[in-house]
Structure formats: C-alpha cells, structure tokens
mmCIF file of C-alpha atoms in Angstrom:
data_model
loop_
_atom_site.group_PDB
_atom_site.id
_atom_site.type_symbol
_atom_site.label_atom_id
_atom_site.label_comp_id
_atom_site.label_asym_id
_atom_site.label_seq_id
_atom_site.Cartn_x
_atom_site.Cartn_y
_atom_site.Cartn_z
ATOM 1 C CA MET A 299 119.607 146.540 103.868
ATOM 2 C CA THR A 300 119.758 144.962 100.380
ATOM 3 C CA GLU A 301 118.913 147.745 98.049
ATOM 4 C CA HIS A 302 121.683 149.870 96.293
ATOM 5 C CA LEU A 303 121.205 153.518 95.816
ATOM 6 C CA MET A 304 122.704 155.814 93.101
ATOM 7 C CA LEU A 305 121.861 159.386 92.308
ATOM 8 C CA LEU A 306 122.810 160.153 88.774
ATOM 9 C CA THR A 307 122.642 163.563 87.294
ATOM 10 C CA GLY A 308 122.529 164.048 83.580
ATOM 11 C CA ALA A 309 120.555 160.997 83.204
ATOM 12 C CA SER A 310 118.546 161.359 80.186
ATOM 13 C CA ARG A 311 120.735 161.113 77.345
ATOM 14 C CA GLY A 312 124.185 160.495 76.397
ATOM 15 C CA LEU A 313 126.769 158.851 78.956
ATOM 16 C CA GLY A 314 124.302 159.413 81.756
ATOM 17 C CA LEU A 315 121.560 157.500 80.058
ATOM 18 C CA ALA A 316 123.740 154.628 79.079
ATOM 19 C CA MET A 317 125.189 154.498 82.474
ATOM 20 C CA ALA A 318 121.363 154.509 84.102
ATOM 21 C CA ARG A 319 120.279 151.716 81.692
ATOM 22 C CA GLN A 320 123.368 149.624 82.539
ATOM 23 C CA TRP A 321 123.152 149.976 86.285
ATOM 24 C CA VAL A 322 119.742 149.069 86.787
ATOM 25 C CA GLN A 323 120.065 145.844 84.817
ATOM 26 C CA THR A 324 121.315 144.497 88.130
ATOM 27 C CA PRO A 325 118.457 143.499 90.513
ATOM 28 C CA GLY A 326 117.861 145.366 93.776
ATOM 29 C CA ARG A 327 118.920 148.806 92.795
ATOM 30 C CA LEU A 328 116.976 152.231 93.023
ATOM 31 C CA LEU A 329 118.018 154.939 90.507
ATOM 32 C CA ILE A 330 117.291 158.339 91.305
ATOM 33 C CA ALA A 331 117.695 160.137 87.718
ATOM 34 C CA LEU A 332 118.305 163.851 87.877
ATOM 35 C CA ALA A 333 117.440 165.630 84.558
ATOM 36 C CA ARG A 334 115.641 168.571 83.052
ATOM 37 C CA HIS A 335 113.763 166.230 80.797
ATOM 38 C CA PRO A 336 113.835 162.409 82.294
ATOM 39 C CA ASP A 337 113.908 159.875 79.638
ATOM 40 C CA ALA A 338 110.318 158.308 80.011
ATOM 41 C CA GLY A 339 111.268 154.710 79.487
ATOM 42 C CA LEU A 340 113.926 154.194 82.400
ATOM 43 C CA ALA A 341 111.430 153.339 84.919
ATOM 44 C CA ASP A 342 109.782 150.431 83.114
ATOM 45 C CA TRP A 343 113.338 149.403 82.047
ATOM 46 C CA ALA A 344 114.490 149.254 85.563
ATOM 47 C CA GLN A 345 111.234 147.115 86.472
ATOM 48 C CA GLN A 346 111.995 144.724 83.760
ATOM 49 C CA HIS A 347 115.342 143.933 85.399
ATOM 50 C CA GLY A 348 114.134 143.923 89.084
ATOM 51 C CA SER A 349 115.360 147.456 90.170
ATOM 52 C CA ARG A 350 113.467 150.847 90.576
ATOM 53 C CA CYS A 351 113.888 154.351 88.932
ATOM 54 C CA LEU A 352 112.681 157.742 90.270
ATOM 55 C CA SER A 353 113.182 160.638 87.889
ATOM 56 C CA TRP A 354 113.438 164.249 89.581
ATOM 57 C CA VAL A 355 112.890 166.912 87.213
ATOM 58 C CA LEU A 356 115.712 169.384 88.213
ATOM 59 C CA ASP A 357 117.440 172.384 86.563
ATOM 60 C CA LEU A 358 121.063 172.111 87.910
ATOM 61 C CA ALA A 359 121.771 175.677 87.024
ATOM 62 C CA ASP A 360 119.900 176.250 90.128
ATOM 63 C CA ALA A 361 122.339 174.247 92.237
ATOM 64 C CA PRO A 362 120.835 175.635 95.846
ATOM 65 C CA ALA A 363 117.570 174.169 94.735
ATOM 66 C CA ALA A 364 118.694 171.017 93.522
ATOM 67 C CA ALA A 365 120.929 170.274 96.478
ATOM 68 C CA ARG A 366 117.991 171.169 98.897
ATOM 69 C CA VAL A 367 115.990 168.429 97.097
ATOM 70 C CA LEU A 368 118.801 166.123 97.867
ATOM 71 C CA SER A 369 119.136 167.174 101.187
ATOM 72 C CA ASP A 370 115.363 166.742 102.070
ATOM 73 C CA TRP A 371 114.972 163.381 100.490
ATOM 74 C CA LEU A 372 118.069 161.757 102.131
ATOM 75 C CA ALA A 373 117.054 163.094 105.519
ATOM 76 C CA ALA A 374 113.614 161.317 105.088
ATOM 77 C CA GLN A 375 115.505 157.706 104.401
ATOM 78 C CA PRO A 376 115.879 155.376 107.036
ATOM 79 C CA THR A 377 119.667 155.134 107.964
ATOM 80 C CA ASP A 378 120.019 151.401 107.674
ATOM 81 C CA VAL A 379 117.899 150.816 104.494
ATOM 82 C CA PHE A 380 120.443 150.788 101.654
ATOM 83 C CA ALA A 381 123.586 148.339 101.578
ATOM 84 C CA SER A 382 125.414 150.988 99.382
ATOM 85 C CA ALA A 383 124.944 154.693 98.379
ATOM 86 C CA THR A 384 126.484 156.409 95.442
ATOM 87 C CA LEU A 385 126.476 159.993 93.808
ATOM 88 C CA LEU A 386 127.177 159.757 90.158
ATOM 89 C CA ASN A 387 127.896 163.722 89.074
ATOM 90 C CA ASN A 388 127.642 163.294 85.003
ATOM 91 C CA ALA A 389 126.094 166.315 84.008
ATOM 92 C CA GLY A 390 128.029 169.170 82.194
ATOM 93 C CA VAL A 391 127.492 171.899 79.571
ATOM 94 C CA LEU A 392 130.031 172.900 76.739
ATOM 95 C CA SER A 393 128.961 176.557 76.377
ATOM 96 C CA PRO A 394 129.484 178.000 72.736
ATOM 97 C CA LEU A 395 132.920 177.622 71.351
ATOM 98 C CA GLY A 396 134.895 180.722 70.907
ATOM 99 C CA PRO A 397 137.351 183.024 73.140
ATOM 100 C CA ILE A 398 136.287 184.082 76.488
ATOM 101 C CA GLY A 399 135.969 187.920 75.443
ATOM 102 C CA ALA A 400 133.261 186.834 73.032
ATOM 103 C CA SER A 401 131.293 184.723 75.429
ATOM 104 C CA ARG A 402 127.850 185.806 76.895
ATOM 105 C CA ALA A 403 128.262 186.027 80.754
ATOM 106 C CA ALA A 404 125.039 183.766 80.860
ATOM 107 C CA GLU A 405 126.481 180.868 79.054
ATOM 108 C CA LEU A 406 129.769 181.122 81.114
ATOM 109 C CA SER A 407 127.689 181.277 84.449
ATOM 110 C CA ASN A 408 125.609 178.546 83.218
ATOM 111 C CA ALA A 409 128.669 176.349 82.409
ATOM 112 C CA LEU A 410 130.004 176.450 85.632
ATOM 113 C CA ARG A 411 126.771 176.314 87.775
ATOM 114 C CA VAL A 412 126.075 172.978 86.104
ATOM 115 C CA GLY A 413 129.615 171.492 85.755
ATOM 116 C CA LEU A 414 131.064 172.892 88.919
ATOM 117 C CA GLU A 415 128.551 174.514 91.305
ATOM 118 C CA ALA A 416 126.200 171.619 91.224
ATOM 119 C CA PRO A 417 128.457 168.770 91.752
ATOM 120 C CA MET A 418 130.251 170.540 94.936
ATOM 121 C CA LEU A 419 126.533 171.329 96.361
ATOM 122 C CA LEU A 420 125.306 167.975 95.465
ATOM 123 C CA THR A 421 128.576 166.332 96.859
ATOM 124 C CA ALA A 422 128.115 168.528 100.272
ATOM 125 C CA ALA A 423 124.425 167.375 100.529
ATOM 126 C CA PHE A 424 125.070 163.722 99.660
ATOM 127 C CA LEU A 425 127.777 163.286 102.411
ATOM 128 C CA ARG A 426 126.172 165.374 104.814
ATOM 129 C CA GLY A 427 122.901 163.162 104.301
ATOM 130 C CA THR A 428 124.522 160.022 104.631
ATOM 131 C CA GLY A 429 127.015 160.660 107.263
ATOM 132 C CA ASP A 430 125.289 158.380 109.958
ATOM 133 C CA TRP A 431 124.006 155.706 107.640
ATOM 134 C CA SER A 432 125.155 152.019 107.879
ATOM 135 C CA ALA A 433 126.523 152.281 104.437
ATOM 136 C CA ARG A 434 129.122 154.623 105.554
ATOM 137 C CA ARG A 435 130.440 152.302 108.121
ATOM 138 C CA ALA A 436 130.364 149.637 105.844
ATOM 139 C CA GLY A 437 132.619 151.534 103.252
ATOM 140 C CA THR A 438 130.101 151.704 100.809
ATOM 141 C CA VAL A 439 129.248 155.228 100.204
ATOM 142 C CA LYS A 440 130.885 156.527 97.007
ATOM 143 C CA VAL A 441 131.037 159.865 94.974
ATOM 144 C CA LEU A 442 132.226 159.646 91.142
ATOM 145 C CA ASN A 443 132.354 162.782 89.485
ATOM 146 C CA VAL A 444 132.707 162.438 85.689
ATOM 147 C CA SER A 445 135.478 164.719 84.587
ATOM 148 C CA SER A 446 137.353 165.184 81.341
ATOM 149 C CA GLY A 447 140.899 165.339 80.016
ATOM 150 C CA LEU A 448 140.247 169.052 79.365
ATOM 151 C CA GLY A 449 140.404 169.524 82.973
ATOM 152 C CA ARG A 450 143.937 168.579 82.558
ATOM 153 C CA ARG A 451 145.084 170.067 79.315
ATOM 154 C CA ALA A 452 143.668 173.233 78.523
ATOM 155 C CA MET A 453 141.997 174.272 75.097
ATOM 156 C CA ALA A 454 141.039 177.355 73.207
ATOM 157 C CA GLY A 455 137.698 178.222 72.917
ATOM 158 C CA SER A 456 136.227 176.199 75.698
ATOM 159 C CA ALA A 457 137.634 178.020 78.742
ATOM 160 C CA ALA A 458 134.338 177.782 80.958
ATOM 161 C CA TYR A 459 134.217 173.732 80.435
ATOM 162 C CA CYS A 460 138.126 173.368 80.916
ATOM 163 C CA ALA A 461 137.760 175.533 84.194
ATOM 164 C CA ALA A 462 134.538 173.597 85.441
ATOM 165 C CA LYS A 463 136.362 170.085 84.734
ATOM 166 C CA ALA A 464 139.670 171.395 86.375
ATOM 167 C CA GLY A 465 137.671 172.617 89.283
ATOM 168 C CA MET A 466 136.109 169.268 89.738
ATOM 169 C CA ASP A 467 139.553 167.462 90.003
ATOM 170 C CA HIS A 468 140.696 169.772 92.502
ATOM 171 C CA TYR A 469 137.499 169.678 94.859
ATOM 172 C CA THR A 470 137.708 165.979 94.600
ATOM 173 C CA ARG A 471 141.126 166.055 95.910
ATOM 174 C CA ALA A 472 140.370 168.346 98.510
ATOM 175 C CA VAL A 473 137.241 166.182 99.710
ATOM 176 C CA ALA A 474 139.171 163.180 99.531
ATOM 177 C CA LEU A 475 141.735 164.592 102.117
ATOM 178 C CA GLU A 476 138.761 165.628 104.076
ATOM 179 C CA GLU A 477 136.959 162.324 104.235
ATOM 180 C CA ALA A 478 140.518 160.564 105.185
ATOM 181 C CA GLN A 479 140.145 162.392 108.713
ATOM 182 C CA HIS A 480 136.680 160.686 109.357
ATOM 183 C CA PRO A 481 136.488 157.126 110.960
ATOM 184 C CA HIS A 482 134.320 155.963 108.219
ATOM 185 C CA PRO A 483 134.972 158.011 105.142
ATOM 186 C CA ALA A 484 133.226 158.083 102.030
ATOM 187 C CA ARG A 485 135.227 157.438 98.870
ATOM 188 C CA ILE A 486 135.474 159.819 96.161
ATOM 189 C CA VAL A 487 137.100 160.079 92.664
ATOM 190 C CA SER A 488 137.019 162.350 89.664
ATOM 191 C CA LEU A 489 137.227 160.194 86.513
ATOM 192 C CA ALA A 490 137.902 160.943 82.861
ATOM 193 C CA PRO A 491 135.879 158.803 80.710
ATOM 194 C CA GLY A 492 137.804 158.640 77.348
ATOM 195 C CA VAL A 493 136.682 160.457 74.311
ATOM 196 C CA ILE A 494 132.990 159.397 73.689
ATOM 197 C CA ASP A 495 130.714 159.837 70.506
ATOM 198 C CA THR A 496 127.933 162.376 72.169
ATOM 199 C CA ASP A 497 126.344 165.163 71.099
ATOM 200 C CA MET A 498 129.093 167.314 72.821
ATOM 201 C CA GLN A 499 131.380 165.772 70.213
ATOM 202 C CA VAL A 500 128.924 166.902 67.528
ATOM 203 C CA GLN A 501 129.245 170.783 68.908
ATOM 204 C CA LEU A 502 133.062 170.320 68.630
ATOM 205 C CA ARG A 503 133.440 168.980 65.021
ATOM 206 C CA ALA A 504 130.986 171.854 64.116
ATOM 207 C CA GLY A 505 132.968 174.614 65.693
ATOM 208 C CA ASP A 506 134.196 177.697 63.759
ATOM 209 C CA PRO A 507 137.980 177.089 63.012
ATOM 210 C CA ALA A 508 138.454 180.861 63.364
ATOM 211 C CA VAL A 509 137.662 180.779 66.802
ATOM 212 C CA PHE A 510 138.178 177.024 67.674
ATOM 213 C CA PRO A 511 141.595 175.851 66.314
ATOM 214 C CA ASP A 512 141.074 172.279 67.951
ATOM 215 C CA ARG A 513 138.302 171.716 65.680
ATOM 216 C CA LEU A 514 140.355 169.416 63.189
ATOM 217 C CA ARG A 515 141.656 166.863 65.974
ATOM 218 C CA PHE A 516 138.086 166.284 66.763
ATOM 219 C CA VAL A 517 137.022 165.738 63.106
ATOM 220 C CA GLN A 518 139.955 163.126 62.992
ATOM 221 C CA LEU A 519 139.159 161.380 65.897
ATOM 222 C CA LYS A 520 135.730 160.608 64.597
ATOM 223 C CA ASP A 521 136.805 159.692 61.059
ATOM 224 C CA ALA A 522 139.445 157.182 62.630
ATOM 225 C CA GLY A 523 136.904 155.533 64.543
ATOM 226 C CA LEU A 524 138.439 156.551 67.742
ATOM 227 C CA LEU A 525 135.376 157.374 69.729
ATOM 228 C CA ASP A 526 133.893 155.219 72.276
ATOM 229 C CA SER A 527 130.252 154.481 72.065
ATOM 230 C CA THR A 528 128.142 155.608 74.857
ATOM 231 C CA GLU A 529 127.507 152.095 75.636
ATOM 232 C CA ALA A 530 131.228 151.130 75.715
ATOM 233 C CA ALA A 531 131.949 154.306 77.929
ATOM 234 C CA ALA A 532 129.218 153.626 80.334
ATOM 235 C CA THR A 533 130.619 150.220 80.988
ATOM 236 C CA LYS A 534 134.273 151.559 81.600
ATOM 237 C CA VAL A 535 132.720 154.135 84.321
ATOM 238 C CA LEU A 536 130.760 151.487 86.155
ATOM 239 C CA ALA A 537 133.496 148.917 86.043
ATOM 240 C CA TRP A 538 135.745 151.845 87.809
ATOM 241 C CA LEU A 539 133.142 152.420 90.340
ATOM 242 C CA ASP A 540 133.118 148.801 91.236
ATOM 243 C CA ARG A 541 136.736 148.502 91.505
ATOM 244 C CA ALA A 542 138.171 147.483 95.375
ATOM 245 C CA ASP A 543 140.479 150.204 94.917
ATOM 246 C CA PHE A 544 137.951 152.892 94.158
ATOM 247 C CA GLY A 545 139.279 156.117 95.831
ATOM 248 C CA ALA A 546 142.634 155.253 96.069
ATOM 249 C CA GLN A 547 143.378 157.485 93.304
ATOM 250 C CA PRO A 548 141.037 160.705 93.660
ATOM 251 C CA VAL A 549 141.758 161.890 90.248
ATOM 252 C CA ALA A 550 141.802 159.406 87.368
ATOM 253 C CA ASP A 551 141.254 158.340 83.744
ATOM 254 C CA VAL A 552 139.804 155.064 82.522
ATOM 255 C CA ARG A 553 142.523 154.959 79.883
ATOM 256 C CA GLU A 554 145.092 154.667 82.248
ATOM 257 C CA GLY A 555 143.705 151.341 83.848
#
C-alpha cells in the first residue's frame, strides 16, 4: 500500500494540465487523467519521474456515463492497494458571454452538466467506491473541487458559470456534513484558485462590453500583471490539498491562506 491515486478532470490543458504534471513529479503516484482530448505527453512525463498516468477519454457532458466508468474501475481495485486516493474535480465550461435570455439552451445545459452535474456524480461514485478502502480508515481519501470567486460573487453575462460554481460550493458543504457522520470520513473542499492566465481569461477579455459589462476589469487584471500562471496556481492548489487541516474549512480560497 504505497501508491497514491489521483483522479483529475480537465487534465489536458490549463490549470488541469499544470496540476497533472506537477503531481506526478513525485514518485509512486498513479494519475487517472480525464479529458475529451488527453495530453499525449503525460504518460511519458509521469514515467520519467517514477509515477504512472492513465488517460480516460470521457466527455463530462455525459456525466452518468463518466460516473459509471469511474464506479466500474474503482470496484475492480483491491481495497488496500492505495495509500491515498483523491478526486480533483477541475473541469469547467464558460458558455458564451451575454444575458441568459440570449443564451442557447444547449450551451447553458452543457455548462451546468460539466461544471456541476459531473462533479456531483463523480464525487458520489468516488465516495461510494472507496467506502471500504484502507485509505478511508487512514483518513487519506479526499475530494478537491476547483471552484471560483464567481461562485461567491455574481457577474452579469455568465449566469451558468456562476451558478455551477455556487452549486459546487454548496454541495461541498452538504457532503462535508454527511461525511462528518461517518466513522472514517472522506475530506472535501471547494477551493477558489485565484485569477489565472488561462483560455477562460482570454474569452473574458474578448467579451462584447454591450452584453458583458465586466470585460474591462479582466483586461485591467491582465495589463497589471495580476494573473497567476497556470504553474503558479497549480502549486497553490496542490499545496492546499496537502495541508494537514484539509477539509476543516469546506469552502476556501487560496488567497485567504
């Protein structure tokens, strides 16, 4: 029981890819990278550092199917093979910017499926599948949900994304209360990672001011050099995951220490 397991969604680019690459740099780790288009170099990178990486090609917009894949895989694992197990729900979708009345139903639905339904179903499958694992008795089963400040402060023009992240925060609070009733609880946190220089920021800066009034704020953040690189943000998120008090505060922000 020496290998450490992480299941990571959205692992093919941006913050997810940076976290994947950093996490497998420590030997003895198994990363399951979930993405529609896996990064071809992750497996070799992990092997170079004494770890392993398996890529699952999954579309989280079909959350029940993704959860079934996870459930089946967990059920096939010995209960005492992993020293720790972590689910890191990182994937999210920012639908086209603008008022909800002008949004397409399919775009709103996709943002909520990927950003909220999938994390909930994967969390349920993960907690169920690890319920009798040795890692659960050791207190080393964790769920980390990558949230956003926009789940705590509404923004016009991005209702679906704000709703998904607010829902993520609140379901995390509820699951933390549920797990506290168990003799060997999993620990769960919904963590805002700060403002990061990703494709999502490019999308925000390119928004039409007529339908996205906050556009200038994101332009100013970029111009002032206030965006974290994906590598810096990944380091902060993974450091939070390793905190001894992980889970004591179920909804948190890396900028609040």
